[in-house]
XYZ file of C-alpha atoms in Angstrom:
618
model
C 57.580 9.610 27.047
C 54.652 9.457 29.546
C 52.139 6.568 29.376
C 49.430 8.574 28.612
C 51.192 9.593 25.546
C 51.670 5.986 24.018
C 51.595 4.220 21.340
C 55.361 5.682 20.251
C 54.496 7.367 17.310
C 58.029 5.819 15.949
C 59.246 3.075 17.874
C 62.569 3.083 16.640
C 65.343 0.838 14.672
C 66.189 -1.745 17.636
C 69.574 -3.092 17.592
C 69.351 -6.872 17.384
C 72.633 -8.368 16.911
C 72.294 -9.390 20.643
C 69.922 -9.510 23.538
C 71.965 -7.476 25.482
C 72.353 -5.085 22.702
C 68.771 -4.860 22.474
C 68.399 -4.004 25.812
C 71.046 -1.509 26.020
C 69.600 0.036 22.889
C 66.084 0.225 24.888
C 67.807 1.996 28.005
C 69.194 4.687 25.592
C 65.772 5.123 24.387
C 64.707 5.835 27.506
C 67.934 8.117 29.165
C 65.152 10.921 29.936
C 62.822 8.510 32.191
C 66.084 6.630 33.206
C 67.393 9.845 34.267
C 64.203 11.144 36.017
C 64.080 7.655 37.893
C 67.871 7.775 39.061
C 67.283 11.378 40.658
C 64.514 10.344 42.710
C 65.607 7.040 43.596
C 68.925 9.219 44.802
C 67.006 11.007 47.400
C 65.107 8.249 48.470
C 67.934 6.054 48.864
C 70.212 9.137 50.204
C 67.178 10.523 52.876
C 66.981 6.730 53.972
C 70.699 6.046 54.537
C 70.929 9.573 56.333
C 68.123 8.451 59.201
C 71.340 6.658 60.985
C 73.476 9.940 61.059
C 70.499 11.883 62.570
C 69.867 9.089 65.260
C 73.906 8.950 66.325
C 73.327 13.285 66.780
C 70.374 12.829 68.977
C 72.105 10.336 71.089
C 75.015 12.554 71.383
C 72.936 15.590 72.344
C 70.985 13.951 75.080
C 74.177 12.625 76.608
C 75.560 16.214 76.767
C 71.908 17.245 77.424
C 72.047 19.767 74.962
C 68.153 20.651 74.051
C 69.056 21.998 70.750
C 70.695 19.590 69.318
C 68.362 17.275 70.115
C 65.329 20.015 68.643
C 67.863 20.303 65.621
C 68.376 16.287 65.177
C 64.334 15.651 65.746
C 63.669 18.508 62.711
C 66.488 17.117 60.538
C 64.703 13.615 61.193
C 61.366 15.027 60.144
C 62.843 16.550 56.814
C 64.285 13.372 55.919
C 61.588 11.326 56.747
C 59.502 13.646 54.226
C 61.972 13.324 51.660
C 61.756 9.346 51.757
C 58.373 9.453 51.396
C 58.253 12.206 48.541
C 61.412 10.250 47.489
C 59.804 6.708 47.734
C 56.273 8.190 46.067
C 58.117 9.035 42.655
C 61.007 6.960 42.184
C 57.479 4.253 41.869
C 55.950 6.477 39.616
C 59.293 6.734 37.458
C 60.204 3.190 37.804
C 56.289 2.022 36.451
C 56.190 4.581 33.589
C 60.086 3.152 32.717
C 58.449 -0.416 32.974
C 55.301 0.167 31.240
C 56.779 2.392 28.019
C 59.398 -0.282 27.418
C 56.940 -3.258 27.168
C 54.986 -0.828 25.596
C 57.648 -0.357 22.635
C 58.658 -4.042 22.341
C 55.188 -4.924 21.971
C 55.111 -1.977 18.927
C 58.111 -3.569 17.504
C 56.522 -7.084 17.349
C 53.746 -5.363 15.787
C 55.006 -3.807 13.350
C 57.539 -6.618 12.350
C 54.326 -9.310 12.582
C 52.873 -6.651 9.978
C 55.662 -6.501 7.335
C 56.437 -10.174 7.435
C 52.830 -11.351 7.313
C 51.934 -14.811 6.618
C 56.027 -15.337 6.761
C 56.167 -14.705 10.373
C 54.054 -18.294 11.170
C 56.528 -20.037 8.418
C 59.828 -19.220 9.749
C 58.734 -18.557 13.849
C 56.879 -21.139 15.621
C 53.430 -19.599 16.810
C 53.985 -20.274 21.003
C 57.364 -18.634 20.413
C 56.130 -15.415 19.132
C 53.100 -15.689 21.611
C 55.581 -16.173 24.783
C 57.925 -12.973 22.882
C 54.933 -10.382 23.135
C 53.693 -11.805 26.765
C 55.468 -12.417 29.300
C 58.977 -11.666 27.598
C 57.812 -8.100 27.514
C 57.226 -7.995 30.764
C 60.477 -9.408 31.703
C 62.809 -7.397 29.658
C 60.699 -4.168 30.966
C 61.637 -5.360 34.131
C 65.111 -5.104 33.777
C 65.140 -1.685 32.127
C 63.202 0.117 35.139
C 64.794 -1.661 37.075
C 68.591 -0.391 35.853
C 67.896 3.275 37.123
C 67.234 2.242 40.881
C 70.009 -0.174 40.709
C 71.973 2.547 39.970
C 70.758 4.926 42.633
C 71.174 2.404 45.404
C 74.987 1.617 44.367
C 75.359 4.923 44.259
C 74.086 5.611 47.348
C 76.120 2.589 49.030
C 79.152 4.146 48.153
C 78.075 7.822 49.077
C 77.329 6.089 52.609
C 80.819 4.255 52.757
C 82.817 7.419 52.152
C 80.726 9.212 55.091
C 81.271 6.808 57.104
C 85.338 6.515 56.564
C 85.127 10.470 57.316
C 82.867 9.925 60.166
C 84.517 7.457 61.910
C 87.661 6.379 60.497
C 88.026 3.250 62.784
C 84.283 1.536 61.810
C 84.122 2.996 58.933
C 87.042 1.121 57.127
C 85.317 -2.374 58.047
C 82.131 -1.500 56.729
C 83.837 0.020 53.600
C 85.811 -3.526 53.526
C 82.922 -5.583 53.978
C 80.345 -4.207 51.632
C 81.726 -4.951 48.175
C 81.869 -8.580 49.841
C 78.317 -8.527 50.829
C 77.248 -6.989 47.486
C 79.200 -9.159 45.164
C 79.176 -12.645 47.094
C 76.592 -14.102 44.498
C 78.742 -13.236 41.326
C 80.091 -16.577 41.344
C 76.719 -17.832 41.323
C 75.037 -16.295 38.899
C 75.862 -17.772 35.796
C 74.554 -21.541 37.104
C 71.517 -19.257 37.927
C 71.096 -17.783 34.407
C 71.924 -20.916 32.855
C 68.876 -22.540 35.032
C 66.517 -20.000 34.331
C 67.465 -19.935 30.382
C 66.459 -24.075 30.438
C 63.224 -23.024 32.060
C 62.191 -20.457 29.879
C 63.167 -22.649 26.981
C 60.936 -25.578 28.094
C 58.294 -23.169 29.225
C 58.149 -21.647 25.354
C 57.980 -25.499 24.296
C 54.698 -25.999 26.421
C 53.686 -23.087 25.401
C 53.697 -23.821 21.799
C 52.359 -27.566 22.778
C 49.376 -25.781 23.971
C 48.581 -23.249 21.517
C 48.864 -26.133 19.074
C 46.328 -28.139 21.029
C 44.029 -25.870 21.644
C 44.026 -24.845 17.465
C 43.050 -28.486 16.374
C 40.913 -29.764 19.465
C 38.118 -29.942 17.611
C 40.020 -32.271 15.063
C 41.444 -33.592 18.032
C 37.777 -34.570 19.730
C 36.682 -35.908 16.403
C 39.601 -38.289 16.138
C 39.697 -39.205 19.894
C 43.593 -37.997 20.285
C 42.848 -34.898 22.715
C 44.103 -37.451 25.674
C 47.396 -37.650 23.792
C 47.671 -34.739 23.264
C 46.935 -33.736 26.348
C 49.257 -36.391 28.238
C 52.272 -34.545 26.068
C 51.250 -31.330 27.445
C 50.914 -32.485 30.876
C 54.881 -33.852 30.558
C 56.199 -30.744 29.061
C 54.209 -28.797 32.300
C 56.028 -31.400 34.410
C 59.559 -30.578 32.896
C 58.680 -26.855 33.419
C 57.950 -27.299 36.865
C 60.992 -29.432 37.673
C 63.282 -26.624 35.682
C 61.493 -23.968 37.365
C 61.866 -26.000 40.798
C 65.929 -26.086 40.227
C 65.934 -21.957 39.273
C 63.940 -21.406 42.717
C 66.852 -23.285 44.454
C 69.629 -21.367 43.050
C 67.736 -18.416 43.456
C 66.625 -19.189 47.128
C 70.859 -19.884 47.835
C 71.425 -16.322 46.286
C 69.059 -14.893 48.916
C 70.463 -16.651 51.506
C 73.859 -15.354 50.600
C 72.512 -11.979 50.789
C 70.779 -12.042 53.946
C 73.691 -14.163 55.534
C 76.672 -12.101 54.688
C 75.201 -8.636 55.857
C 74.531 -10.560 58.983
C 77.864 -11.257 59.964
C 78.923 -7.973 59.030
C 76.503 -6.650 61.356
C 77.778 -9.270 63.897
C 81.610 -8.188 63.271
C 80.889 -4.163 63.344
C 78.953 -4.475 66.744
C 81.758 -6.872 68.555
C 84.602 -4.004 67.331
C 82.605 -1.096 68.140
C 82.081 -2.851 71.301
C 85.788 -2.573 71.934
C 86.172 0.289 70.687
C 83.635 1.938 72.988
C 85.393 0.059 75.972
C 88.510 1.571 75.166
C 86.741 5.006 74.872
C 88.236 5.025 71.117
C 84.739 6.206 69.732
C 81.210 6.882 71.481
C 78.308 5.578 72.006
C 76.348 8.049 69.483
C 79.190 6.863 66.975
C 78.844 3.298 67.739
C 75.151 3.594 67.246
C 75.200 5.746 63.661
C 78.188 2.806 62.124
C 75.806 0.145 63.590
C 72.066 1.831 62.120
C 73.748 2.422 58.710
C 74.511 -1.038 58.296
C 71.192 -1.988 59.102
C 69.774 0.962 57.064
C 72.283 -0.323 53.990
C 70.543 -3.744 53.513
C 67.737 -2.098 51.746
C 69.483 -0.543 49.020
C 72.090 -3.772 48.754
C 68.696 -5.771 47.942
C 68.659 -4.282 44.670
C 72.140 -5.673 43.611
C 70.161 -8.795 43.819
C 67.304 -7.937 41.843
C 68.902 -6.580 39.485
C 71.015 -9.594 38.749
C 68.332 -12.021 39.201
C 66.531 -8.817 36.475
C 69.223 -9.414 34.022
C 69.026 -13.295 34.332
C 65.575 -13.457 33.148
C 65.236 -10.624 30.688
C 68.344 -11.430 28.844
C 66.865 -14.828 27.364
C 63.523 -13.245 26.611
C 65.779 -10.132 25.145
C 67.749 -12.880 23.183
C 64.337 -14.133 21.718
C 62.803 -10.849 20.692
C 66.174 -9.674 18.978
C 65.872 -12.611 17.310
C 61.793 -12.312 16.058
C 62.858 -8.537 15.183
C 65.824 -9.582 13.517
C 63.889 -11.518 10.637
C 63.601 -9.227 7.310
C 61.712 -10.719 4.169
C 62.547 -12.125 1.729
C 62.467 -9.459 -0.542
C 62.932 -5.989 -0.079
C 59.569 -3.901 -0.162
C 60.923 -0.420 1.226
C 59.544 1.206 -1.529
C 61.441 2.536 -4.095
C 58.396 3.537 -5.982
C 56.411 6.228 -5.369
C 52.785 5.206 -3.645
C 50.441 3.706 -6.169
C 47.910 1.903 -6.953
C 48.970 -0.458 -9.975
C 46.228 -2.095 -12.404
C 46.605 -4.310 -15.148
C 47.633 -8.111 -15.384
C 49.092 -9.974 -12.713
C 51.626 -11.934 -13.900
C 54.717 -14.248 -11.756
C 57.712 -14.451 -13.727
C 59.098 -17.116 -11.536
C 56.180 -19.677 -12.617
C 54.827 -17.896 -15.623
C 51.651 -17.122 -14.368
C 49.149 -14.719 -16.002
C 45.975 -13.526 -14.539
C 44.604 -11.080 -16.850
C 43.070 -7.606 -15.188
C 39.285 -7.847 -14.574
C 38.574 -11.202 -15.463
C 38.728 -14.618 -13.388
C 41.653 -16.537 -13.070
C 41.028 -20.295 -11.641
C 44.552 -22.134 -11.023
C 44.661 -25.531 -10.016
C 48.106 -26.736 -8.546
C 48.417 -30.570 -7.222
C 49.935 -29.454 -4.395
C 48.379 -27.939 -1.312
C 51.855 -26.261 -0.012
C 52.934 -25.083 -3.349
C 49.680 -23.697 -3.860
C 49.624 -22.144 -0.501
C 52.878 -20.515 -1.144
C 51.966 -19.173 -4.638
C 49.178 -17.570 -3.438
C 51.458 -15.796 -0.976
C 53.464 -14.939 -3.662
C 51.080 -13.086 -5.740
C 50.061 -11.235 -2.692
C 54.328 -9.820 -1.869
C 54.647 -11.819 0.757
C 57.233 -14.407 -0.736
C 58.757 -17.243 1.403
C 61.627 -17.699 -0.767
C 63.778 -15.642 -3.278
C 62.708 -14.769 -6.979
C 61.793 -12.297 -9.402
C 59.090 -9.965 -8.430
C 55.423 -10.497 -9.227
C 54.128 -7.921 -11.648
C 51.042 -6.033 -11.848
C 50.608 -3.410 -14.656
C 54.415 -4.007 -15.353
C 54.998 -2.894 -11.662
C 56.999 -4.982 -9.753
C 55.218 -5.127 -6.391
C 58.654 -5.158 -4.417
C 59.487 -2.251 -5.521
C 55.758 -0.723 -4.279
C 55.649 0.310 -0.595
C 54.396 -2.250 1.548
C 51.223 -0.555 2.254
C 50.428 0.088 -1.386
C 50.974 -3.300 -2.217
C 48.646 -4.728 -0.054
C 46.470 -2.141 -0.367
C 46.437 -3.262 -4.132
C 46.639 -7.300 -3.850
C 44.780 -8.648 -0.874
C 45.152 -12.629 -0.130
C 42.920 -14.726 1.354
C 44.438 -17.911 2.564
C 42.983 -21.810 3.302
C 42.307 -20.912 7.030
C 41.110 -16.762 7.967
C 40.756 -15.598 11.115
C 37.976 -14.119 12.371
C 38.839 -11.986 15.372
C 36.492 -11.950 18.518
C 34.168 -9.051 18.094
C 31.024 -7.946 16.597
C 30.008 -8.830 12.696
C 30.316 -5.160 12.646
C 33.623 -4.968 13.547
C 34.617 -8.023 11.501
C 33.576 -5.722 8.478
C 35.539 -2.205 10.024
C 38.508 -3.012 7.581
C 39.894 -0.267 4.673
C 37.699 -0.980 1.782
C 37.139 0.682 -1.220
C 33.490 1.873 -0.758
C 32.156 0.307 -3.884
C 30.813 -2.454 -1.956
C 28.312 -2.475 0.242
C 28.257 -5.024 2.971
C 25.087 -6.506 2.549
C 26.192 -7.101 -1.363
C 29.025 -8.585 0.340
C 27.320 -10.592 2.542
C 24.859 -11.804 0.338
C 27.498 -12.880 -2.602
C 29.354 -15.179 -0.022
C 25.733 -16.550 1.412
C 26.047 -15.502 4.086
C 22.154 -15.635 5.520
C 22.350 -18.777 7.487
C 25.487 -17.700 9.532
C 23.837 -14.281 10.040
C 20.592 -15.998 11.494
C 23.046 -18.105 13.319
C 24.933 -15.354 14.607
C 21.500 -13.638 15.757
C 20.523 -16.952 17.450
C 23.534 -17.150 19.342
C 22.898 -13.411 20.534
C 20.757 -12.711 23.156
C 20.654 -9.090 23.108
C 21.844 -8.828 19.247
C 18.155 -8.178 17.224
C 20.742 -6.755 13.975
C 23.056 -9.306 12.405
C 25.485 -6.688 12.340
C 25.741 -5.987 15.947
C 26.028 -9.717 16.598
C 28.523 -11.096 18.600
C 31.478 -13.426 17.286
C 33.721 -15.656 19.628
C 37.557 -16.394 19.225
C 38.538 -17.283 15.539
C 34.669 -17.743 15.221
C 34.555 -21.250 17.143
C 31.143 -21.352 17.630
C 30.758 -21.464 13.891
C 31.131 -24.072 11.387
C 34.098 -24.090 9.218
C 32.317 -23.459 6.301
C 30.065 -20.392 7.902
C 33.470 -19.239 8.865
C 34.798 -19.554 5.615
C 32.113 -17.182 4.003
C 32.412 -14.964 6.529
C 35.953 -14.028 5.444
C 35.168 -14.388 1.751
C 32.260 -11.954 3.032
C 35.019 -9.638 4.159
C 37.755 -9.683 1.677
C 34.717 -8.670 -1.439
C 33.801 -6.055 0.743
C 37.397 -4.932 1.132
C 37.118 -4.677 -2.918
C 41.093 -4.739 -4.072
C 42.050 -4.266 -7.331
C 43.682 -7.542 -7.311
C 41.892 -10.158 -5.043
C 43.348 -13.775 -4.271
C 41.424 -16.391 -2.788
C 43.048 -19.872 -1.410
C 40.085 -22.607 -1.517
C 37.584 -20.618 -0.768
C 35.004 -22.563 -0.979
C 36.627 -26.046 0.765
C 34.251 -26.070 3.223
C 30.679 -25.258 2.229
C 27.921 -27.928 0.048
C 27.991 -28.204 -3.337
C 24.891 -26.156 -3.938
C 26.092 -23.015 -1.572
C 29.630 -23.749 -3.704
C 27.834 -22.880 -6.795
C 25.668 -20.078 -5.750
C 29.121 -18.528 -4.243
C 30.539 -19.043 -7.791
C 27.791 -17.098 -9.539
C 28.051 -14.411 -6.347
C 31.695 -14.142 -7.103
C 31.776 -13.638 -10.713
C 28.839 -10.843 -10.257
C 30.502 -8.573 -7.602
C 33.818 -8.898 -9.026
C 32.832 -7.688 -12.278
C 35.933 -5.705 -13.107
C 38.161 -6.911 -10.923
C 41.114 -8.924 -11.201
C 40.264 -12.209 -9.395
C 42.432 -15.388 -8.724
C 41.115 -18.154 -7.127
C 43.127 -21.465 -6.200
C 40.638 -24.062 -6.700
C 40.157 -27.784 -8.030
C 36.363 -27.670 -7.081
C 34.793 -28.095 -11.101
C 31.816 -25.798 -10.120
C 33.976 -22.596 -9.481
C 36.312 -23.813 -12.720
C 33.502 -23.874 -14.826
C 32.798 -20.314 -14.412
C 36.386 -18.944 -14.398
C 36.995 -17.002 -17.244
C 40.482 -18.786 -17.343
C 42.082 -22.117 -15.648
C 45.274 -22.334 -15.480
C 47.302 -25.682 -14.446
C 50.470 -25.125 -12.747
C 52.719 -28.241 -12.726
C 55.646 -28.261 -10.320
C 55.807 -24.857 -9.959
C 55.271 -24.052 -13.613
C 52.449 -23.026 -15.653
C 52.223 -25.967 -18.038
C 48.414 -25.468 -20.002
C 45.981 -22.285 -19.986
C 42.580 -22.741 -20.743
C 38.789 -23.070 -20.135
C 37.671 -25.745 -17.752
C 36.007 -28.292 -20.190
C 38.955 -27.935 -22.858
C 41.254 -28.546 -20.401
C 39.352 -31.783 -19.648
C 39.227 -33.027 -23.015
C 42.982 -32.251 -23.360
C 45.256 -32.049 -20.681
C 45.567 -35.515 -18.657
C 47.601 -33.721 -15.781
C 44.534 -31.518 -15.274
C 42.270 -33.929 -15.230
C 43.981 -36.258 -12.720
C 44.047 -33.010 -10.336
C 40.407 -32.193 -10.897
C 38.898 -35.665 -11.206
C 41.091 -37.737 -8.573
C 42.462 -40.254 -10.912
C 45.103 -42.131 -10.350
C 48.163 -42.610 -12.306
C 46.913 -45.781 -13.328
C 43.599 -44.443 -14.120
C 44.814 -42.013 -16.005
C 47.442 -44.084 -18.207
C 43.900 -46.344 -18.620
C 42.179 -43.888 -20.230
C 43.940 -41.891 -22.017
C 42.464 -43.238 -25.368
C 38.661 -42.652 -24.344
C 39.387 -39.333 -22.981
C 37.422 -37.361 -25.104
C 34.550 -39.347 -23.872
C 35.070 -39.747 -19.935
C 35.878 -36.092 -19.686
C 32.412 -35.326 -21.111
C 31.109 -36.601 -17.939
C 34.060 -34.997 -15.700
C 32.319 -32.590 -14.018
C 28.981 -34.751 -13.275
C 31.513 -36.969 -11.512
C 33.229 -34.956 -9.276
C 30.066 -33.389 -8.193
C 28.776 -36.483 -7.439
C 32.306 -37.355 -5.362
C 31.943 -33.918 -4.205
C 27.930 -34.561 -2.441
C 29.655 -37.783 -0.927
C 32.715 -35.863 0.795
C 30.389 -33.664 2.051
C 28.354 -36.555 3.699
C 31.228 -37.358 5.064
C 32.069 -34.092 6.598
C 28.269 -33.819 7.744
C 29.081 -37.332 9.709
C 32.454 -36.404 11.227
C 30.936 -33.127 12.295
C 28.052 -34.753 14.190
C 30.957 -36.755 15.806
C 32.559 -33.820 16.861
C 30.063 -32.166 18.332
C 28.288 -35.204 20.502
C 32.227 -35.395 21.484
């Protein structure tokens, strides 16, 4: 694999009962570029290491003044010196295409697991953990598999070098071959208090990291509440404790290289005093003395890569440990696919609460709960967080659907979308059926204000559509961002389409006019929304009440008023003691239900017109 041929157009089944098994599975998957690396790194490290042998013949021919030797020992020079650099040139080329297609197919496993999990992923993974995973883990655990092949080249070539040497010159040779597993392995002992030190800073570096991406999702709550200082005074600790950790790794590290530079050192130091004495007691010669002496200068370049690659494996194999263990979640159900691709239509219905949406018609449901409402929704979408029956649509259970049909045929929206930087254009370049336009789109979520916003906000933007969004939409309002992704999931057009309070964040009067929107462009369409807003009940073809986690009463909005206290008390605010109250005079409160809440409804959104002010003179 070359990197001009990525993405993988498989990445592969990793093997994540371990880091270390994921990264030896990763090195497999890459034996051809491993290879490739290994014979290049051979001849650089080989032409390098065989400089010192070349120097020791020249010496030798100028003291028997032989011209060619010398001519022969200056052209065997040159060749090697070309094959370093030719050597050098590729082995870099190798070792960054070995680095880069790794990353490259961690970062398409995370992908493709963040795909089948879905809304899951955020429930059972903490967000900075699975940010840190696809950063700079990635970059780490590449690391370490390029990084294998030239490891291997330069221990080979260590002991290639040590064998010539015993043959060369018996007497030298045996120290150096003595002395070199010392120098190489001297930091062994150390290494595990390294790894251990390194682990604790990577573990409180994911902590800040998920500190901060929590921060800077709710600073805007945050300003409006006056807690960004807290906030930011915990964040500023955790930094601390990463720097101190980090500070402690450096130190073990910074003994490790000391180790390495001091021990080759002294073997230097003890092959010079007995070639010395050797050359006094004209044992060996001087060309001798000076080939033992260059190639154990020459051999402290490959011996640097014992070190890397241990200080390699010391930081990958936490951040290998943490991916195995993101790629290791499955869902909760099995949606493999034992179906045939499809396309399902008909009712939706949840055996697990007893839940019935009928096909083309709207379905309000109004659940106490925030969470279990949250979670249902997920549920009707096939993207359960805990085990159950299967939802059914048409009869179909959607587990047993392939994943892509099944979202393909229900499509969720949930409490807060994302909007991805990018152009409104782009916002709207999602599979859709082609039944609806995206002005109709547009136009049923009222959407003109945020388009004229969006326009304003663009200096060079004259159509809507080429206009330019920021991150998650932060210059927008939540309720402009809130339309802009029920804008996108009508124009999508699913046979089956969920909404989670979509209409939370927008005035009473936009609520309504989205309400009429809705029911027009979904006209033959199974819709469910999650709602306990009375304007979008009172145009639901169906409200249904689910009571911990049970469908408990099915009806239209008013009867349900009139007849069901539990629904009421969800819809109107009451209290339990309100509601006991007034149980006898229901018939006449609920008459005036829905004026009510609209009324409490205009005051919350004061409110929110206050705090937003707040916010943004904060």
């Amino acid at each position: 694999m070359q990197i001009q041929d990525l993405p993988y157009p498989d990445p592969g089944v990793p093997d994540v009962r371990s880091g270390s098994r994921f990264l030896w599975w990763l090195g497999r998957n890459q034996l051809g570029g491993q290879l490739r690396s290994l014979a290049w790194g051979l001849l650089h490290f080989m032409a390098v290491s065989a400089q010192p042998f070349c120097v020791g013949f020249a010496i030798e021919a100028v003291i028997d003044r032989s011209g060619a030797r010398l001519a022969l020992a200056g052209g065997l020079m040159a060749l090697f010196g070309a094959a370093t650099a030719l050597g050098d040139t590729f082995l870099h080329r190798a070792a960054v295409t070995n680095w880069i297609t790794a990353a490259a197919r961690v970062q398409q496993l995370l992908a493709r697991k963040a795909s089948q999990l879905g809304s899951a992923l955020s429930r059972r993974v903490a967000a900075g953990e699975v940010v840190a995973v696809s950063t700079g883990d990635v970059e780490k655990i590449g690391w370490f598999v390029e990084g294998v092949s030239r490891f291997s080249a330069a221990a080979l070539t260590v002991v290639f070098v040590c064998v010539g040497l015993v043959v060369y010159q018996p007497a030298l040779g045996v120290v150096v071959a003595v002395g070199l597993p010392v120098v190489a392995f001297a930091a062994l002992p150390l290494l595990p208090h390294a790894t251990r030190r390194a682990d604790l800073q990577r573990e409180k570096a994911g902590r800040a990291t998920e500190l901060a991406s929590d921060t800077v999702a709710g600073l805007r709550v945050l300003r409006g509440i006056g807690g960004e200082d807290l906030f930011l005074d915990r964040y500023r600790r955790a930094s601390q404790e990463v720097r101190h950790a980090a500070v402690r790794s450096a130190r073990m590290w910074s003994l490790i290289s000391a180790i390495q530079v001091l021990l080759p050192g002294l073997l230097l130091i003890a092959v010079v005093f007995y070639g010395v004495h050797l050359a006094r007691a004209g044992r060996i010669s001087v060309g001798e003395l000076v080939t033992v002496y260059s190639s154990v200068m020459v051999l402290a370049y490959p011996l640097r890569h014992f070190e890397e690659i241990a200080m390699a494996y010391s930081f990958s194999r936490p951040s290998a440990k943490r991916a195995a263990r993101v790629l290791s979640l499955e869902r909760v159900t099995d949606a493999g696919g034992s179906r045939a691709a499809e396309l399902p239509s008909g009712d939706l219905y949840d055996p697990a609460t007893g839940l019935l949406a009928p096909a083309a018609r709207l379905t309000a449901v109004v659940c106490g709960d925030p969470d279990a409402a949250g979670r249902l929704a997920e549920r009707l979408g096939g993207h359960p967080s805990e085990d159950g029956p299967s939802v059914l649509l048409g009869g179909v259970p959607l587990d047993e659907l392939p994943l892509d049909s099944a979202r393909t045929a229900v499509l969720v929206q949930d409490k807060d979308p994302v909007l991805l930087s990018g152009s409104l254009r782009d916002l709207l370049d999602v599979p859709a059926s082609g039944e609806v336009g995206a002005a109709a789109a547009l136009a049923a979520a009222q959407c003109g204000d945020v388009l004229d916003a969006l326009v304003q906000g663009s200096l060079d933007a004259d159509d809507p559509m080429d206009a330019h969004i920021t991150e998650r939409g932060r210059s927008l309002s939540g309720g402009q961002r809130q339309r802009l992704a029920l804008a996108r999931s009508l124009f999508t057009d699913p046979e089956v389409l969920v909404l989670d309070e979509p209409t939370s964040a927008v005035d009473s009067h936009t609520e309504a006019r989205i309400a009429e929107g809705l029911r027009e462009i979904r006209t033959g369409r199974t819709t469910v929304m999650f709602t306990s807003s009375p304007l979008l009940l009172d145009r639901a073809d169906r409200v249904v009440l689910v009571h911990e986690g049970l469908a408990v009463a099915a009806g239209a909005h008013r009867e349900l008023l009139h007849t069901e206290p539990r629904y009421r008390a969800v819809v109107t605010r009451e209290t339990e003691e309100e509601t006991a109250g007034i149980t006898d005079t229901a018939p006449t409160v609920a008459t005036d239900a829905t004026a009510l809440s609209g009324v409490l409804k205009e005051l919350h959104e004061l409110h929110d017109d206050e705090r937003q002010e707040i916010e943004e003179s904060a």
